Tab-separated table of C-alpha atoms in Angstrom:
chain	number	residue	atom	x	y	z
A	1	MET	CA	103.852	74.104	133.478
A	2	PRO	CA	106.277	71.588	131.952
A	3	ALA	CA	106.829	71.184	128.217
A	4	TYR	CA	105.636	68.024	126.467
A	5	LYS	CA	107.164	65.986	123.686
A	6	ASP	CA	105.082	64.614	120.822
A	7	TYR	CA	106.807	61.284	120.139
A	8	LYS	CA	105.050	60.906	116.790
A	9	THR	CA	106.627	64.059	115.392
A	10	GLY	CA	109.613	64.391	117.690
A	11	LYS	CA	108.629	67.994	118.394
A	12	TRP	CA	108.022	69.714	121.730
A	13	GLU	CA	104.856	71.531	122.832
A	14	ALA	CA	104.225	74.368	125.271
A	15	LEU	CA	100.971	74.068	127.239
A	16	PHE	CA	100.183	76.480	130.047
A	17	TYR	CA	97.571	78.789	131.572
A	18	TYR	CA	97.703	82.569	131.938
A	19	THR	CA	95.477	85.445	133.068
A	20	ASP	CA	94.563	87.957	130.352
A	21	TYR	CA	93.978	91.723	130.659
A	22	LYS	CA	90.309	91.048	131.612
A	23	ASN	CA	91.563	88.954	134.534
A	24	GLU	CA	90.204	85.809	132.870
A	25	ARG	CA	92.097	82.512	132.998
A	26	ARG	CA	93.066	81.174	129.555
A	27	LYS	CA	94.979	78.237	128.111
A	28	LYS	CA	97.851	78.593	125.644
A	29	HIS	CA	99.015	75.702	123.469
A	30	ARG	CA	101.817	75.979	120.909
A	31	ARG	CA	103.400	73.095	118.958
A	32	GLY	CA	106.452	72.624	116.790
A	33	PHE	CA	109.462	73.416	118.990
A	34	ASN	CA	112.690	71.554	118.253
A	35	THR	CA	113.803	71.380	121.885
A	36	LYS	CA	112.293	71.454	125.353
A	37	ARG	CA	114.284	74.592	126.042
A	38	GLU	CA	112.617	76.407	123.126
A	39	ALA	CA	109.155	75.442	124.397
A	40	LEU	CA	109.904	76.681	127.915
A	41	GLU	CA	111.451	79.877	126.547
A	42	PHE	CA	108.273	80.539	124.553
A	43	GLU	CA	106.192	80.138	127.723
A	44	ARG	CA	108.469	82.470	129.664
A	45	GLU	CA	108.401	85.167	126.969
A	46	PHE	CA	104.651	84.879	126.448
A	47	LEU	CA	103.913	85.264	130.150
A	48	ALA	CA	106.326	88.178	130.409
A	49	GLN	CA	104.610	89.928	127.515
A	50	SER	CA	101.127	89.209	128.860
A	51	GLN	CA	101.660	90.624	132.317
A	52	PHE	CA	103.780	93.633	133.206
A	53	SER	CA	106.452	93.320	135.848
A	54	ILE	CA	109.454	95.497	136.618
A	55	GLU	CA	111.374	92.219	136.500
A	56	MET	CA	110.613	91.859	132.788
A	57	THR	CA	113.136	92.863	130.164
A	58	PHE	CA	112.759	96.065	128.197
A	59	LYS	CA	112.183	93.927	125.107
A	60	SER	CA	109.144	92.346	126.769
A	61	LEU	CA	107.837	95.769	127.778
A	62	TYR	CA	108.181	96.910	124.183
A	63	SER	CA	106.181	93.860	123.063
A	64	LEU	CA	103.335	94.923	125.361
A	65	TYR	CA	103.532	98.463	124.013
A	66	HIS	CA	103.680	97.246	120.414
A	67	ASN	CA	100.641	94.992	120.815
A	68	ASP	CA	98.676	97.864	122.334
A	69	MET	CA	99.633	100.421	119.690
A	70	GLU	CA	99.538	98.489	116.421
A	71	SER	CA	95.739	98.580	116.136
A	72	ARG	CA	95.534	102.255	117.119
A	73	ILE	CA	97.805	103.963	114.595
A	74	LYS	CA	98.373	103.787	110.841
A	75	LYS	CA	100.355	100.833	109.550
A	76	THR	CA	103.053	103.058	108.074
A	77	THR	CA	103.352	105.003	111.342
A	78	MET	CA	103.748	101.733	113.227
A	79	GLU	CA	106.387	100.516	110.795
A	80	THR	CA	108.348	103.740	111.221
A	81	LYS	CA	108.097	103.337	114.992
A	82	GLU	CA	109.249	99.710	114.718
A	83	TYR	CA	112.253	100.702	112.621
A	84	ILE	CA	113.419	103.295	115.149
A	85	VAL	CA	112.924	100.978	118.126
A	86	ASN	CA	114.548	97.962	116.462
A	87	THR	CA	117.585	99.844	115.179
A	88	LYS	CA	118.134	102.664	117.696
A	89	ILE	CA	116.650	101.533	121.026
A	90	LEU	CA	116.505	97.747	121.428
A	91	PRO	CA	120.219	97.173	120.671
A	92	PHE	CA	121.015	99.146	123.841
A	93	PHE	CA	118.159	98.250	126.212
A	94	GLU	CA	116.529	94.972	125.109
A	95	LYS	CA	118.200	92.653	127.657
A	96	MET	CA	118.009	95.057	130.597
A	97	LYS	CA	115.292	94.593	133.191
A	98	VAL	CA	112.872	97.499	133.371
A	99	LYS	CA	113.688	98.052	137.040
A	100	ASP	CA	117.397	98.389	136.246
A	101	ILE	CA	117.089	101.135	133.624
A	102	LYS	CA	118.181	104.362	135.301
A	103	PRO	CA	118.629	107.917	134.002
A	104	ILE	CA	122.375	107.309	133.691
A	105	HIS	CA	121.688	104.503	131.200
A	106	ILE	CA	119.477	106.866	129.192
A	107	ARG	CA	122.311	109.416	129.186
A	108	LYS	CA	124.828	106.841	127.940
A	109	TRP	CA	122.419	105.806	125.193
A	110	GLN	CA	121.967	109.454	124.236
A	111	THR	CA	125.738	109.929	124.061
A	112	ASP	CA	126.000	107.035	121.612
A	113	LEU	CA	123.279	108.587	119.440
A	114	LEU	CA	124.911	112.014	119.469
A	115	LYS	CA	128.061	110.488	118.001
A	116	MET	CA	126.075	109.346	114.944
A	117	GLU	CA	125.553	112.913	113.634
A	118	TYR	CA	121.807	112.499	113.128
A	119	SER	CA	119.739	115.645	112.553
A	120	LYS	CA	118.387	117.317	115.671
A	121	THR	CA	114.834	116.579	114.578
A	122	TYR	CA	115.610	112.871	114.127
A	123	LEU	CA	117.317	112.713	117.532
A	124	LYS	CA	114.205	114.221	119.089
A	125	ASN	CA	112.041	111.637	117.309
A	126	ILE	CA	114.189	108.743	118.593
A	127	TYR	CA	114.092	110.092	122.148
A	128	ASN	CA	110.313	110.526	121.956
A	129	GLN	CA	109.872	106.868	120.953
A	130	LEU	CA	111.710	105.664	124.063
A	131	THR	CA	109.834	108.125	126.275
A	132	ALA	CA	106.513	106.887	124.873
A	133	ILE	CA	107.270	103.288	125.866
A	134	PHE	CA	107.965	104.248	129.481
A	135	ASN	CA	104.935	106.564	129.549
A	136	TYR	CA	102.807	103.621	128.419
A	137	ALA	CA	104.136	101.544	131.341
A	138	ILE	CA	103.368	104.376	133.765
A	139	ARG	CA	99.844	104.921	132.479
A	140	PHE	CA	98.692	101.332	132.118
A	141	HIS	CA	101.009	99.213	134.269
A	142	ASN	CA	101.783	101.438	137.271
A	143	LEU	CA	105.478	101.964	136.610
A	144	ASP	CA	106.611	104.572	139.151
A	145	LYS	CA	108.495	107.017	136.928
A	146	ASN	CA	110.001	107.589	133.520
A	147	PRO	CA	113.828	107.600	133.589
A	148	CYS	CA	113.860	109.634	130.366
A	149	HIS	CA	112.405	112.652	132.150
A	150	THR	CA	115.264	112.774	134.638
A	151	ALA	CA	117.866	112.176	131.931
A	152	GLY	CA	116.519	115.035	129.830
A	153	SER	CA	115.753	115.323	126.141
A	154	ILE	CA	118.046	115.443	123.116
A	155	GLY	CA	117.500	116.991	119.715
A	156	LYS	CA	114.965	119.613	118.766
A	157	LYS	CA	111.425	119.543	117.475
A	158	ASP	CA	110.919	120.496	113.858
A	159	ALA	CA	109.744	124.012	114.689
A	160	ASP	CA	113.001	124.723	116.529
A	161	GLU	CA	115.142	123.559	113.623
A	162	MET	CA	113.300	125.167	110.726
A	163	GLN	CA	114.946	127.621	108.372
A	164	ILE	CA	112.861	130.104	106.410
A	165	LEU	CA	113.607	131.581	102.996
A	166	SER	CA	112.053	134.910	102.082
A	167	LEU	CA	110.556	135.250	98.615
A	168	GLN	CA	113.666	137.121	97.483
A	169	GLU	CA	115.963	134.398	98.850
A	170	PHE	CA	113.816	131.679	97.307
A	171	ASN	CA	114.000	133.321	93.878
A	172	LYS	CA	117.786	133.576	94.155
A	173	MET	CA	117.986	129.911	95.126
A	174	ILE	CA	115.620	128.645	92.429
A	175	ASP	CA	117.647	130.401	89.723
A	176	CYS	CA	120.582	128.188	90.729
A	177	VAL	CA	118.734	124.860	90.287
A	178	THR	CA	119.807	123.265	87.010
A	179	ASP	CA	117.476	120.242	86.773
A	180	LYS	CA	113.984	121.215	85.577
A	181	GLU	CA	112.054	118.534	87.468
A	182	ASN	CA	113.765	119.350	90.762
A	183	LYS	CA	113.270	123.075	90.122
A	184	PHE	CA	109.540	122.630	89.509
A	185	PHE	CA	109.256	120.458	92.623
A	186	TYR	CA	110.771	123.193	94.812
A	187	ILE	CA	108.602	125.866	93.179
A	188	ILE	CA	105.393	123.926	93.821
A	189	LEU	CA	106.359	123.222	97.439
A	190	PHE	CA	107.099	126.894	98.060
A	191	TRP	CA	103.835	128.121	96.519
A	192	THR	CA	101.523	125.425	97.956
A	193	GLY	CA	103.001	124.449	101.335
A	194	MET	CA	102.402	120.781	100.522
A	195	ARG	CA	104.304	118.096	102.358
A	196	LYS	CA	107.014	116.423	100.293
A	197	GLY	CA	105.205	113.076	100.418
A	198	GLU	CA	101.950	114.687	99.299
A	199	LEU	CA	103.585	116.201	96.225
A	200	LEU	CA	105.399	112.964	95.383
A	201	ALA	CA	102.007	111.194	95.430
A	202	LEU	CA	100.222	113.847	93.347
A	203	THR	CA	98.790	112.756	89.978
A	204	TYR	CA	97.704	114.864	87.021
A	205	GLU	CA	94.043	114.094	87.675
A	206	ASP	CA	94.387	115.784	91.088
A	207	VAL	CA	94.937	119.130	89.351
A	208	ASP	CA	91.938	121.245	88.317
A	209	PHE	CA	93.302	123.768	85.823
A	210	LYS	CA	89.910	125.418	85.277
A	211	ASN	CA	89.277	126.213	88.949
A	212	LYS	CA	92.978	126.569	89.797
A	213	THR	CA	92.945	124.035	92.615
A	214	ILE	CA	94.806	120.905	93.655
A	215	MET	CA	93.191	118.005	95.500
A	216	ILE	CA	95.483	116.462	98.114
A	217	ASN	CA	94.249	112.994	99.052
A	218	LYS	CA	97.277	110.708	99.408
A	219	ASN	CA	100.860	110.515	100.604
A	220	PHE	CA	104.023	108.836	99.323
A	221	GLN	CA	106.255	106.963	101.767
A	222	ILE	CA	109.127	104.516	101.692
A	223	VAL	CA	108.840	101.993	104.528
A	224	LYS	CA	111.303	99.123	104.787
A	225	LYS	CA	112.497	99.927	101.245
A	226	GLU	CA	108.940	99.535	99.934
A	227	ARG	CA	107.347	102.444	98.037
A	228	LEU	CA	103.831	103.054	99.336
A	229	ILE	CA	100.945	105.377	98.510
A	230	THR	CA	99.030	105.896	101.753
A	231	ASP	CA	96.291	108.073	103.188
A	232	PRO	CA	97.188	111.646	104.196
A	233	LYS	CA	99.050	112.155	107.456
A	234	THR	CA	95.895	113.391	109.235
A	235	PRO	CA	92.159	113.373	108.410
A	236	ARG	CA	92.390	117.099	107.642
A	237	GLY	CA	95.276	116.297	105.335
A	238	ARG	CA	92.643	115.400	102.741
A	239	ARG	CA	91.947	118.847	101.295
A	240	VAL	CA	91.588	121.058	98.217
A	241	ILE	CA	93.858	124.101	97.974
A	242	ALA	CA	93.936	127.093	95.650
A	243	VAL	CA	97.080	127.501	93.530
A	244	ASN	CA	98.524	130.228	91.326
A	245	ASP	CA	99.538	130.233	87.672
A	246	VAL	CA	103.178	129.641	88.586
A	247	VAL	CA	102.255	126.219	89.970
A	248	LEU	CA	99.878	125.364	87.127
A	249	ASN	CA	102.427	126.333	84.473
A	250	CYS	CA	105.021	124.021	86.025
A	251	ILE	CA	102.578	121.107	85.920
A	252	LYS	CA	101.504	121.908	82.343
A	253	ASP	CA	105.140	121.942	81.245
A	254	LEU	CA	105.774	118.523	82.802
A	255	TRP	CA	102.640	117.109	81.138
A	256	ASN	CA	103.585	118.498	77.726
A	257	THR	CA	107.133	117.144	77.887
A	258	SER	CA	106.206	113.687	79.240
A	259	TYR	CA	106.089	110.633	76.972
A	260	LYS	CA	102.449	109.618	76.445
A	261	PRO	CA	101.255	110.957	79.810
A	262	ASN	CA	98.174	109.581	81.532
A	263	LYS	CA	95.999	111.480	84.002
A	264	THR	CA	96.598	108.793	86.617
A	265	ASP	CA	100.388	109.131	86.335
A	266	LYS	CA	102.339	110.613	89.202
A	267	ILE	CA	103.685	114.051	88.336
A	268	PHE	CA	107.079	113.568	89.988
A	269	TYR	CA	109.483	110.636	90.194
A	270	LEU	CA	112.290	112.040	92.313
A	271	SER	CA	114.472	110.505	95.003
A	272	LYS	CA	114.986	111.914	98.470
A	273	ASP	CA	118.739	112.071	97.873
A	274	SER	CA	118.371	113.987	94.609
A	275	LEU	CA	116.020	116.536	96.163
A	276	LYS	CA	118.343	117.128	99.111
A	277	ARG	CA	121.543	117.229	97.052
A	278	GLN	CA	120.296	119.736	94.478
A	279	LEU	CA	118.690	121.950	97.118
A	280	ASP	CA	121.929	122.039	99.133
A	281	ALA	CA	123.924	122.940	96.024
A	282	ALA	CA	121.491	125.676	94.974
A	283	CYS	CA	121.429	127.274	98.441
A	284	LYS	CA	125.210	127.297	98.541
A	285	LYS	CA	125.538	128.791	95.059
A	286	ALA	CA	122.875	131.434	95.767
A	287	ARG	CA	124.454	132.246	99.146
A	288	VAL	CA	121.195	131.892	101.027
A	289	PRO	CA	120.616	129.943	104.274
A	290	ARG	CA	120.867	126.185	103.793
A	291	ILE	CA	117.415	124.655	104.189
A	292	ARG	CA	115.807	121.228	104.168
A	293	VAL	CA	113.199	120.300	101.564
A	294	HIS	CA	110.535	120.443	104.314
A	295	ASP	CA	111.541	124.043	105.036
A	296	LEU	CA	109.952	125.090	101.739
A	297	ARG	CA	106.615	124.248	103.396
A	298	HIS	CA	107.605	126.430	106.357
A	299	SER	CA	108.687	129.201	103.977
A	300	HIS	CA	105.262	129.085	102.325
A	301	ALA	CA	103.543	129.416	105.700
A	302	SER	CA	105.826	132.285	106.688
A	303	TYR	CA	105.161	134.103	103.406
A	304	LEU	CA	101.376	133.837	103.823
A	305	LEU	CA	101.412	134.886	107.480
A	306	SER	CA	103.641	137.872	106.784
A	307	ASN	CA	101.146	138.941	104.115
A	308	GLY	CA	98.202	138.877	106.489
A	309	VAL	CA	96.652	135.452	105.851
A	310	ASN	CA	94.524	134.305	108.795
A	311	ILE	CA	96.061	131.523	110.904
A	312	VAL	CA	92.863	129.429	110.664
A	313	ILE	CA	92.914	129.614	106.855
A	314	LEU	CA	96.610	128.709	106.848
A	315	SER	CA	95.999	125.747	109.161
A	316	ARG	CA	93.388	124.323	106.782
A	317	ARG	CA	95.665	124.889	103.801
A	318	LEU	CA	98.543	123.035	105.460
A	319	GLY	CA	96.310	120.136	106.500
A	320	HIS	CA	96.961	120.458	110.212
A	321	GLU	CA	94.559	118.577	112.451
A	322	LYS	CA	94.330	121.480	114.915
A	323	VAL	CA	94.850	125.230	114.591
A	324	GLN	CA	96.921	125.001	117.771
A	325	THR	CA	99.472	122.934	115.848
A	326	THR	CA	99.873	125.774	113.352
A	327	LEU	CA	100.162	128.314	116.160
A	328	ASN	CA	102.789	126.262	117.976
A	329	ILE	CA	104.935	125.997	114.856
A	330	TYR	CA	104.633	129.445	113.311
A	331	CYS	CA	103.660	132.017	115.931
A	332	HIS	CA	107.292	133.070	116.440
A	333	ILE	CA	108.315	133.557	112.815
A	334	CYS	CA	106.221	136.612	112.002
A	335	PRO	CA	107.429	139.535	114.139
A	336	SER	CA	105.964	141.863	111.511
A	337	SER	CA	102.494	140.750	112.663
A	338	GLU	CA	103.347	141.936	116.187
A	339	ASP	CA	104.547	145.230	114.755
A	340	ARG	CA	101.268	145.589	112.864
A	341	LEU	CA	99.339	144.891	116.085
A	342	ASN	CA	101.316	147.557	117.935
A	343	ASP	CA	100.609	150.039	115.147
A	344	VAL	CA	96.869	149.368	115.439
A	345	LEU	CA	96.846	149.646	119.237
A	346	ASN	CA	98.870	152.846	119.198
A	347	GLY	CA	96.771	154.481	116.500
């Protein structure tokens, strides 16, 4: 339909009809455009986003995907997804028509990403975001195939990239950490298996010294430079775990050396850069494998499994939604368990 000018205000209006996802005819009216071209462009974009077509641009397809997903996942998860798409995917694909995106274009995009020296886990995450958009179009809008599948994946999932420190290696590393707060942070991660964000959100009132437990009920995130305290990553992420005296003594020390501490205070105020930098330096000085902060969680899981802890108990402790998740990540890091099984079978 044509655009209309409101001669009282001098502004243009877009007025048109469209068919929604229920196949019902609806009217759309939007005012306030400075030019006729802007009004017509709004109509074109709205219709493109309301009805899938292989003639639409990738940007319009992403709008459909975004509108479908934003009410289904956590706000912080959506914002992370938006950041990756807006900074790593749209700059390459946004103006291309969906029908014109071929595996060779995916490969060229991957080549550009590989030049950026991102971690393998991050590369895998970026690739998965693009794959998810095309999978959405296949599932709900009858797109024939996903060009990402032909192009192939890049990066590695977290389980493929993990490094594990033994207890002996961890002790060597921790002796090389000079800053007390960072040292205590690494110690607590190793002995609890908490996620970094969970420990950064932990308050003193979450610690039960009498029963030697910690309640994990929140997560710390930085999204778009904003510091947020959010719900745990999964429903099972809300949990109570048993802890040892090593952990409790670290927390007591921090409480006793804090200025007028309050039970609602966060225990740690550390930056991502500081945690990474000091861990790298300590690993190098101790001459142990270089690990990421998250690998302390993996090291905790490995230590428990190698000492006979049941996989179901470990899964609950780590806050995994499914035991299968725990199995997928850790089944290959405990060959000693296989040896023990062989010993039992062979008498």
